[in-house]
XYZ file of C-alpha atoms in Angstrom:
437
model
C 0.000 0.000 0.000
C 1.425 3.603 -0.324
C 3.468 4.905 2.438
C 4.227 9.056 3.182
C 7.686 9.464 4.367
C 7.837 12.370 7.095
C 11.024 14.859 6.665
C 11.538 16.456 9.579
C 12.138 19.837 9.705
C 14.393 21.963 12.553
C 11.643 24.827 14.156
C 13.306 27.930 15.883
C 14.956 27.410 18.864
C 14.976 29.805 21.555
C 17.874 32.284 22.014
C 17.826 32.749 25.524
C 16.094 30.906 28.558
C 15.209 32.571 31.660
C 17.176 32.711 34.808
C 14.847 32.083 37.242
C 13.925 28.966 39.476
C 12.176 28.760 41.698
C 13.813 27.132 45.084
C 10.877 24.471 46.421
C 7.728 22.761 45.551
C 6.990 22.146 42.046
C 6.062 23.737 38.611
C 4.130 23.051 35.458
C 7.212 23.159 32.312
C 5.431 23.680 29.412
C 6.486 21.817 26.307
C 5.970 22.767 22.803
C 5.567 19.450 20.776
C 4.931 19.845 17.045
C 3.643 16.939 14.881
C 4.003 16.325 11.394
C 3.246 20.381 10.673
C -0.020 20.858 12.820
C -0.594 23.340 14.979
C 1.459 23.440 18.426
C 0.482 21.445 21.106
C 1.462 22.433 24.962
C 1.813 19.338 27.068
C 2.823 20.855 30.624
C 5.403 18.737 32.655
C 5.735 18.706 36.141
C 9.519 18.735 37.445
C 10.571 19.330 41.344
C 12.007 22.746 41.862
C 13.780 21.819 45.234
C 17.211 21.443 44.294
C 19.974 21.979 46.564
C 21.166 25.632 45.651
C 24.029 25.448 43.077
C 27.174 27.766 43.171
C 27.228 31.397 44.145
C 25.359 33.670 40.707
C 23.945 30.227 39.310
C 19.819 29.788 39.237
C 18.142 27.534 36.684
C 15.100 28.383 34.652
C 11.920 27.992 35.990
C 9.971 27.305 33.156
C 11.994 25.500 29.874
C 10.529 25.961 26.195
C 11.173 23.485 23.612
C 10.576 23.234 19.960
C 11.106 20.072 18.913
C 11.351 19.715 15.025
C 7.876 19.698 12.746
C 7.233 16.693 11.084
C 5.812 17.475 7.616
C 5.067 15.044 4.649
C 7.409 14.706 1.973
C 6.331 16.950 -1.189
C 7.936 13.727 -3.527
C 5.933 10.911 -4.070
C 7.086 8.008 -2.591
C 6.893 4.341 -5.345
C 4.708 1.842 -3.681
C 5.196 -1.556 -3.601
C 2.207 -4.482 -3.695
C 1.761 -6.994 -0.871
C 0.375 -10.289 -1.360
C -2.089 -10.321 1.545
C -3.907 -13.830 0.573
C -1.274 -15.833 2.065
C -2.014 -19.626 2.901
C -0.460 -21.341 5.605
C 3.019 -22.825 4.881
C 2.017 -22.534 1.120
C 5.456 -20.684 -0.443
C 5.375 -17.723 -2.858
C 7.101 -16.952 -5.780
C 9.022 -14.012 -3.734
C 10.406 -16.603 -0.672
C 10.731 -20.008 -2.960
C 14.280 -21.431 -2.444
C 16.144 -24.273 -4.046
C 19.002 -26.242 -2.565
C 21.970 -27.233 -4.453
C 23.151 -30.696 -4.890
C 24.960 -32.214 -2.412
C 28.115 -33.460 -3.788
C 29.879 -36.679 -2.891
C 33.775 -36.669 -3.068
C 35.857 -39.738 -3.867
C 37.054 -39.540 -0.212
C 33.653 -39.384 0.899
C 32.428 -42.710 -0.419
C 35.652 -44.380 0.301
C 34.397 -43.627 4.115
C 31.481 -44.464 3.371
C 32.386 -47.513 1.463
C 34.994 -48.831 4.489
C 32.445 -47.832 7.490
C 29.702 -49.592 6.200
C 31.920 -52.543 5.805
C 32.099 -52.674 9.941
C 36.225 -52.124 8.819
C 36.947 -48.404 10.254
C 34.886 -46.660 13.353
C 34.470 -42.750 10.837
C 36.280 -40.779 13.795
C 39.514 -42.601 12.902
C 39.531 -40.283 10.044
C 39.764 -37.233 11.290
C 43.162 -37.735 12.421
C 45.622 -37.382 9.420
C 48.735 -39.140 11.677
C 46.227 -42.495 11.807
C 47.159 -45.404 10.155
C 43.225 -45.669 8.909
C 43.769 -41.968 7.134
C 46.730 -42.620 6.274
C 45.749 -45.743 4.173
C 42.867 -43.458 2.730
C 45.290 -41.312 1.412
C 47.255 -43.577 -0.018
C 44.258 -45.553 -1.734
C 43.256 -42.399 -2.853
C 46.400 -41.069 -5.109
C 47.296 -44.609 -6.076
C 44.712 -47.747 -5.968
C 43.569 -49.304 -9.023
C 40.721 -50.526 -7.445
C 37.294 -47.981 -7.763
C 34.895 -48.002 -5.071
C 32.145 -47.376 -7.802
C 32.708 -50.688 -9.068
C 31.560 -54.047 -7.418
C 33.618 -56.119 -9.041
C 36.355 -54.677 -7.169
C 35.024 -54.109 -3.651
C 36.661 -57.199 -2.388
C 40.048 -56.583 -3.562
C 39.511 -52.472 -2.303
C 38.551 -53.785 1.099
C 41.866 -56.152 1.200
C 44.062 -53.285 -0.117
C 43.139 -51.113 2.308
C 43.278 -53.690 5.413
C 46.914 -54.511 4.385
C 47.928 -50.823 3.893
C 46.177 -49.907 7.618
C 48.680 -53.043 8.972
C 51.110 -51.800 7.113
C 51.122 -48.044 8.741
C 49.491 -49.596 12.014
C 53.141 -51.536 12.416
C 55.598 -49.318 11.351
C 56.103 -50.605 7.932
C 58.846 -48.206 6.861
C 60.556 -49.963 9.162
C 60.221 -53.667 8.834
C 62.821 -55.426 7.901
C 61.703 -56.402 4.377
C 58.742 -54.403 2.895
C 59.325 -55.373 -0.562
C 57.011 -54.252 -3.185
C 54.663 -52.879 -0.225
C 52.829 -49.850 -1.170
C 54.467 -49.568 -5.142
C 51.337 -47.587 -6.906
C 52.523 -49.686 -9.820
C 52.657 -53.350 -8.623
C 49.173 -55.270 -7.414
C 49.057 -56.286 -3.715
C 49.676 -59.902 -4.213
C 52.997 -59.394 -5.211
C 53.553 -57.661 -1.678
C 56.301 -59.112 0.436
C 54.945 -62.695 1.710
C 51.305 -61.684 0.245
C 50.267 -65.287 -1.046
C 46.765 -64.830 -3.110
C 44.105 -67.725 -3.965
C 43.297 -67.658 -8.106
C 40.803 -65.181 -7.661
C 43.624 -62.685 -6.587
C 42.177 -62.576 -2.694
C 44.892 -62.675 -0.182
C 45.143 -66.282 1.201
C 48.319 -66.018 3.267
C 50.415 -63.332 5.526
C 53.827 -64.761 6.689
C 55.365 -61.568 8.418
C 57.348 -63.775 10.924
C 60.691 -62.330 11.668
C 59.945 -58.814 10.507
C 59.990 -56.417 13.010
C 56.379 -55.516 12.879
C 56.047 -53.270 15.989
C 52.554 -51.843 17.437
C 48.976 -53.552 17.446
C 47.082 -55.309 14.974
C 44.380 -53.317 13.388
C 40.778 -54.043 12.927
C 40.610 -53.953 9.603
C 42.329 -56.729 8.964
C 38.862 -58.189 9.114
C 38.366 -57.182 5.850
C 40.806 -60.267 4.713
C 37.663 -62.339 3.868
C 39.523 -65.481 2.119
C 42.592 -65.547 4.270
C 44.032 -69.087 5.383
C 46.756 -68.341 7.298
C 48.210 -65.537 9.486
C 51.862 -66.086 10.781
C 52.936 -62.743 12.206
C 55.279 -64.835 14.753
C 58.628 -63.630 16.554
C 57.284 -59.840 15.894
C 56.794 -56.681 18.878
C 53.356 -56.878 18.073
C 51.138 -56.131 21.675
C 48.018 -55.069 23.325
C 45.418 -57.775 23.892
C 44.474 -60.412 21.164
C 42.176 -59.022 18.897
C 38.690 -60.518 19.192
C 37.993 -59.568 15.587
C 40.508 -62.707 14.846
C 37.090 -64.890 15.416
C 36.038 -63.399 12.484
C 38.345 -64.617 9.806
C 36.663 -68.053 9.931
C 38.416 -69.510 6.894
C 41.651 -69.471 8.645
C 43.673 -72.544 8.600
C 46.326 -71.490 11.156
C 47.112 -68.496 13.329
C 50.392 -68.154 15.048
C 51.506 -65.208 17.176
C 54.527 -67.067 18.641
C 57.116 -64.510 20.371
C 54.880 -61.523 20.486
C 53.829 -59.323 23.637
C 49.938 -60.454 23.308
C 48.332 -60.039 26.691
C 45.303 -60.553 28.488
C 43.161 -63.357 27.255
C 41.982 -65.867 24.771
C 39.146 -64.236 23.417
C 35.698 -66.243 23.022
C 35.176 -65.128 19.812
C 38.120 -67.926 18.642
C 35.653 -70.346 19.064
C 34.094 -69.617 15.438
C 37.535 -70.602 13.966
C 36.001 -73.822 13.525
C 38.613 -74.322 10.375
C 41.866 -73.967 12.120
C 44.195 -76.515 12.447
C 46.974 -74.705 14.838
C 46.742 -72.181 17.326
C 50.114 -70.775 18.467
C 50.087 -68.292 20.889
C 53.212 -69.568 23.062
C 55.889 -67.265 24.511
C 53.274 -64.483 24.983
C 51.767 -62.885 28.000
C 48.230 -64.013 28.161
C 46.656 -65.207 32.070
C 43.556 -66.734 30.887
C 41.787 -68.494 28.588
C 37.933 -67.878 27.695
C 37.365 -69.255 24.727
C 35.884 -72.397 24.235
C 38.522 -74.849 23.141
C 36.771 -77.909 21.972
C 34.600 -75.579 19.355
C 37.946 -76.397 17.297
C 36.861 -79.632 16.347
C 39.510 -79.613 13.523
C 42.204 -78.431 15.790
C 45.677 -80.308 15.254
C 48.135 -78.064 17.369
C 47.986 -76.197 20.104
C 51.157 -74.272 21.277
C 50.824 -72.245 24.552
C 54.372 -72.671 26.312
C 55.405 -70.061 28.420
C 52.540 -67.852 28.579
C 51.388 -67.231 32.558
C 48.040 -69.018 32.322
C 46.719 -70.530 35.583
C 44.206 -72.941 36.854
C 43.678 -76.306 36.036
C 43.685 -77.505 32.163
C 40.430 -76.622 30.511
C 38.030 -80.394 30.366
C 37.375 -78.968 27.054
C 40.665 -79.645 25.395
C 40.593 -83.224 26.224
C 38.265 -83.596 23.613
C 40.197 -82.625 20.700
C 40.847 -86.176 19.537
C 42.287 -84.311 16.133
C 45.100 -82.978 18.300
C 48.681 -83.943 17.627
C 50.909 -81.208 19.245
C 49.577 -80.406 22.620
C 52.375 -78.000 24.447
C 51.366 -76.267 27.850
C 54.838 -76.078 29.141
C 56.375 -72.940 31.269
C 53.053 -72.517 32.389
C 51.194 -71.878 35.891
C 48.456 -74.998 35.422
C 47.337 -76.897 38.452
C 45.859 -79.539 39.603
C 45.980 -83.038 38.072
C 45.602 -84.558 34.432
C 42.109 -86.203 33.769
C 41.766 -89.949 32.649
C 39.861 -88.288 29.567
C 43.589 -87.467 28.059
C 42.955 -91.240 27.075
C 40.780 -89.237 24.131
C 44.190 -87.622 22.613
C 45.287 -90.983 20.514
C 46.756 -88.962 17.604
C 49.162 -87.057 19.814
C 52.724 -87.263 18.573
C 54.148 -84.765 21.022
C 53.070 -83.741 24.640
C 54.583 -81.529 26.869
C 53.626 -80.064 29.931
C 57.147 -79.171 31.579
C 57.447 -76.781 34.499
C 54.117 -76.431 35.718
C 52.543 -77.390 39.298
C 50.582 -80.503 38.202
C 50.281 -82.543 40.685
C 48.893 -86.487 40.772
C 50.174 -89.854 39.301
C 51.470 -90.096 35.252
C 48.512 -91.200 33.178
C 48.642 -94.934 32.191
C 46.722 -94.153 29.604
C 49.246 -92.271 27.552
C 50.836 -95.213 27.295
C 48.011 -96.355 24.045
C 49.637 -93.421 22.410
C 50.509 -95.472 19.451
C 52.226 -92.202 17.602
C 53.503 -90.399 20.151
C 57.466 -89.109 20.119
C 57.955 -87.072 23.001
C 56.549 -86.554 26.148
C 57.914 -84.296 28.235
C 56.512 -84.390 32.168
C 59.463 -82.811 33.923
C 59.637 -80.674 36.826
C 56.015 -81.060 37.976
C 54.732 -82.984 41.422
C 53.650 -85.489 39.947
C 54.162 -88.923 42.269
C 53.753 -92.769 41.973
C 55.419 -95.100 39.653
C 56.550 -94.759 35.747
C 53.940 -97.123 34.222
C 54.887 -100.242 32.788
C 52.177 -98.830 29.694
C 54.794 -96.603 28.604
C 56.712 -99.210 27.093
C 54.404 -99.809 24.568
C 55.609 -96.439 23.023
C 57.247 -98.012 20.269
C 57.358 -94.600 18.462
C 59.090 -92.393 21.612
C 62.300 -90.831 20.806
C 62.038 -88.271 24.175
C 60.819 -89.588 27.768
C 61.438 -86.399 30.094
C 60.103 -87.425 33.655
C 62.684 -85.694 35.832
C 62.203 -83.304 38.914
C 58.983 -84.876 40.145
C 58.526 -87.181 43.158
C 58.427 -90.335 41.571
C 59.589 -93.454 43.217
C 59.882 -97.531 42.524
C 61.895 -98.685 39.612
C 61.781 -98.326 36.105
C 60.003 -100.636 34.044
C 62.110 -103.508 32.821
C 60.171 -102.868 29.133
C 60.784 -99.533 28.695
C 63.097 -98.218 25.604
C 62.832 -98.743 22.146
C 65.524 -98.876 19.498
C 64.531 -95.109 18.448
C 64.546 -93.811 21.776
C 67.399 -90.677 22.226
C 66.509 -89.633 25.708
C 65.804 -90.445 29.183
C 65.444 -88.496 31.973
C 64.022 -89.732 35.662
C 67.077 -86.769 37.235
C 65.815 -85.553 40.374
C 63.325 -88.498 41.389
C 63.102 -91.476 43.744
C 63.298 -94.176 40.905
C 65.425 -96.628 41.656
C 66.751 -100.189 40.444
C 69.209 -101.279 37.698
C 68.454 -99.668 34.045
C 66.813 -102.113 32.207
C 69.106 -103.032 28.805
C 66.945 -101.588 26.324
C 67.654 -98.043 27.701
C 71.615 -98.865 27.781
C 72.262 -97.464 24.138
C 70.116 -93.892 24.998
């Protein structure tokens, strides 16, 4: 609708004020207010007149005249705009309509996408450039053959990236041989002990002996084909990854001569594939996973690790078994007659522990077994006469124990290289088939 501006325009102002005020009570000040050039209009004030008296020849006026400026309308005419007063509720107009641009997706934004949605990298790893997660984005962004637009590839971008996180996550420029790893020009599974399946998937990592130094990252569970992970006699620590129960296809693990600590996660028990588990001369107290889920399981290698307790029941029922070592460890108690279930054991050894009881007999049915190693234990009673059925033993270790009577007068073979009953009770003549050992 049209609008008239008001331009204001200065009145006369008086040129002198009067002198006078009066010294108590109160007055009526008139004011002079003009409006928009009408007429005057007086609007008396009232204002106390009892101020304290001022200096010496000072008074204030009594009564104070203004003339404020006259508002008068504007002799230009003033262009008028139209107002759409018909407006519907939340309907928009043509004057407020907006459009948003496109959101656009950057190739480093749907390689986060791509590698969080994959359950392979938590998104806040990102945001810190010195990480070996951003620093394998970087690296697969300037350099990988593999696109993340194409599904063909997703399995082999997924497996470059785990290896490159392990890589940064274990001070690569620093191992001892990183051939090959990281050349822009040369595909993965020609990588420094990268062994790929035909389909170019990464079936083995033998890093052993490397100097891989720091913790394993998670994205290593990206490595959906792989068969076996030997990262043994490394400075690898922290406590075993529970995302290991996730590679189920794997064949063997071994962590030997690592600083692993804490426990045996329970998430192992999905490796219902593997065949050995080495996680000796590490620093892990306890074990929770379930060991008889590894119905496949052929060795198991836990020497000098600080586990306690008695030997899980569970084992004993891993009739696959053939290496079964527990030595340097902190088990109790005694062994259970179900170790009659290990037939296929070759080698046993359980040195330097507090186990306590008599030797199994039943050990002695072990038709294949080549070394048994019982030494420096509490174990008491007699060597069984069973044991010289062992036609197969090439190592009897049964010294520092409290065993007493004699030895058995069939014990030895013509394979047999050592025997040990040092430190014991046993007594009597050494029977002539151990004369050549």
């Amino acid at each position: 609708m049209p609008t008239n501006t008001p331009t204001l325009v200065p009145t006369r102002m008086p040129t002198r004020m009067p002198t006078t005020l009066p010294t108590s009570g109160s007055t009526n000040i008139p004011t002079t207010v003009l409006i928009q050039g009408t007429s005057p209009v007086i609007r008396s004030t009232t204002v106390p007149t009892n101020y304290p008296s001022g200096p010496t020849g000072l008074s204030f006026p009594a009564t104070i005249s203004t003339l404020q400026p006259t508002l008068t309308p504007s002799q230009a005419p003033i262009p008028t705009t139209a107002v759409p007063t018909n407006f519907q509720s939340g309907a928009p107009t043509s004057a407020i309509a907006r459009t948003s641009a496109p959101v656009v997706e950057t190739p480093r934004d749907r390689l986060i996408t791509f590698f969080t949605s994959n359950a392979l990298t938590d998104a806040a790893l990102f945001s810190t450039p010195t990480s070996p997660q951003a620093r394998a984005l970087n690296y697969i962004l300037q350099n990988s053959p593999f696109s993340v637009d194409n599904p063909a590839q997703s399995a082999r971008l997924l497996e470059q990236y785990a290896l490159i996180t392990l890589y940064y996550a274990t001070d690569g420029d620093n191992w001892f041989d990183n051939q090959n790893w990281l050349s822009a020009t040369d595909d993965y599974c020609t990588w420094f002990e990268i062994v790929c399946t035909d389909s170019n998937l990464v079936q083995n990592i033998s890093l052993f002996a490397n100097t891989l130094t720091g913790t394993l990252p998670s994205e290593l569970r990206g490595l959906k084909q792989i068969e076996s992970l030997e990262l043994y006699e490394n400075f690898l620590f922290g406590t075993l990854p529970s995302f290991i129960g996730e590679l189920t296809t794997l064949d063997r693990l071994d962590f030997d001569v690592n600083d692993f600590s804490g426990m045996i996660p329970s998430s192992f028990a999905a490796l219902t594939n593997l065949r050995a588990l080495v996680l000796s001369h590490n620093f892990m107290t306890d074990i929770q996973v379930n060991l008889g889920a590894l119905t496949k399981l052929e060795e198991l290698w836990l020497s000098f690790t600080p586990i306690t307790g008695p030997i899980p029941a569970e084992l004993f029922s891993l009739t696959t078994l053939t290496t079964l070592l527990l030595d340097d460890c902190q088990f109790s108690g005694g062994i259970p007659p179900e170790i009659a279930n290990l037939v296929n054991l070759v080698e046993l050894d359980v040195f330097n522990n507090t186990l306590t009881g008599t030797l199994p007999t039943a050990i002695g049915s072990f038709t294949n077994l080549e070394a048994l190693t019982m030494q420096a234990n509490f174990f008491n009673g007699t060597i069984p006469s069973e044991y010289g059925n062992l036609e197969k033993l090439v190592n009897l270790d049964l010294g520092f124990n409290s065993l007493t009577g004699t030895i058995p007068s069939n014990l030895g073979n013509p394979v047999m290289t050592r025997f040990d009953v040092s430190f014991t009770q046993v007594t009597g003549p050494l029977p002539l088939s151990l004369c050549g050992v």
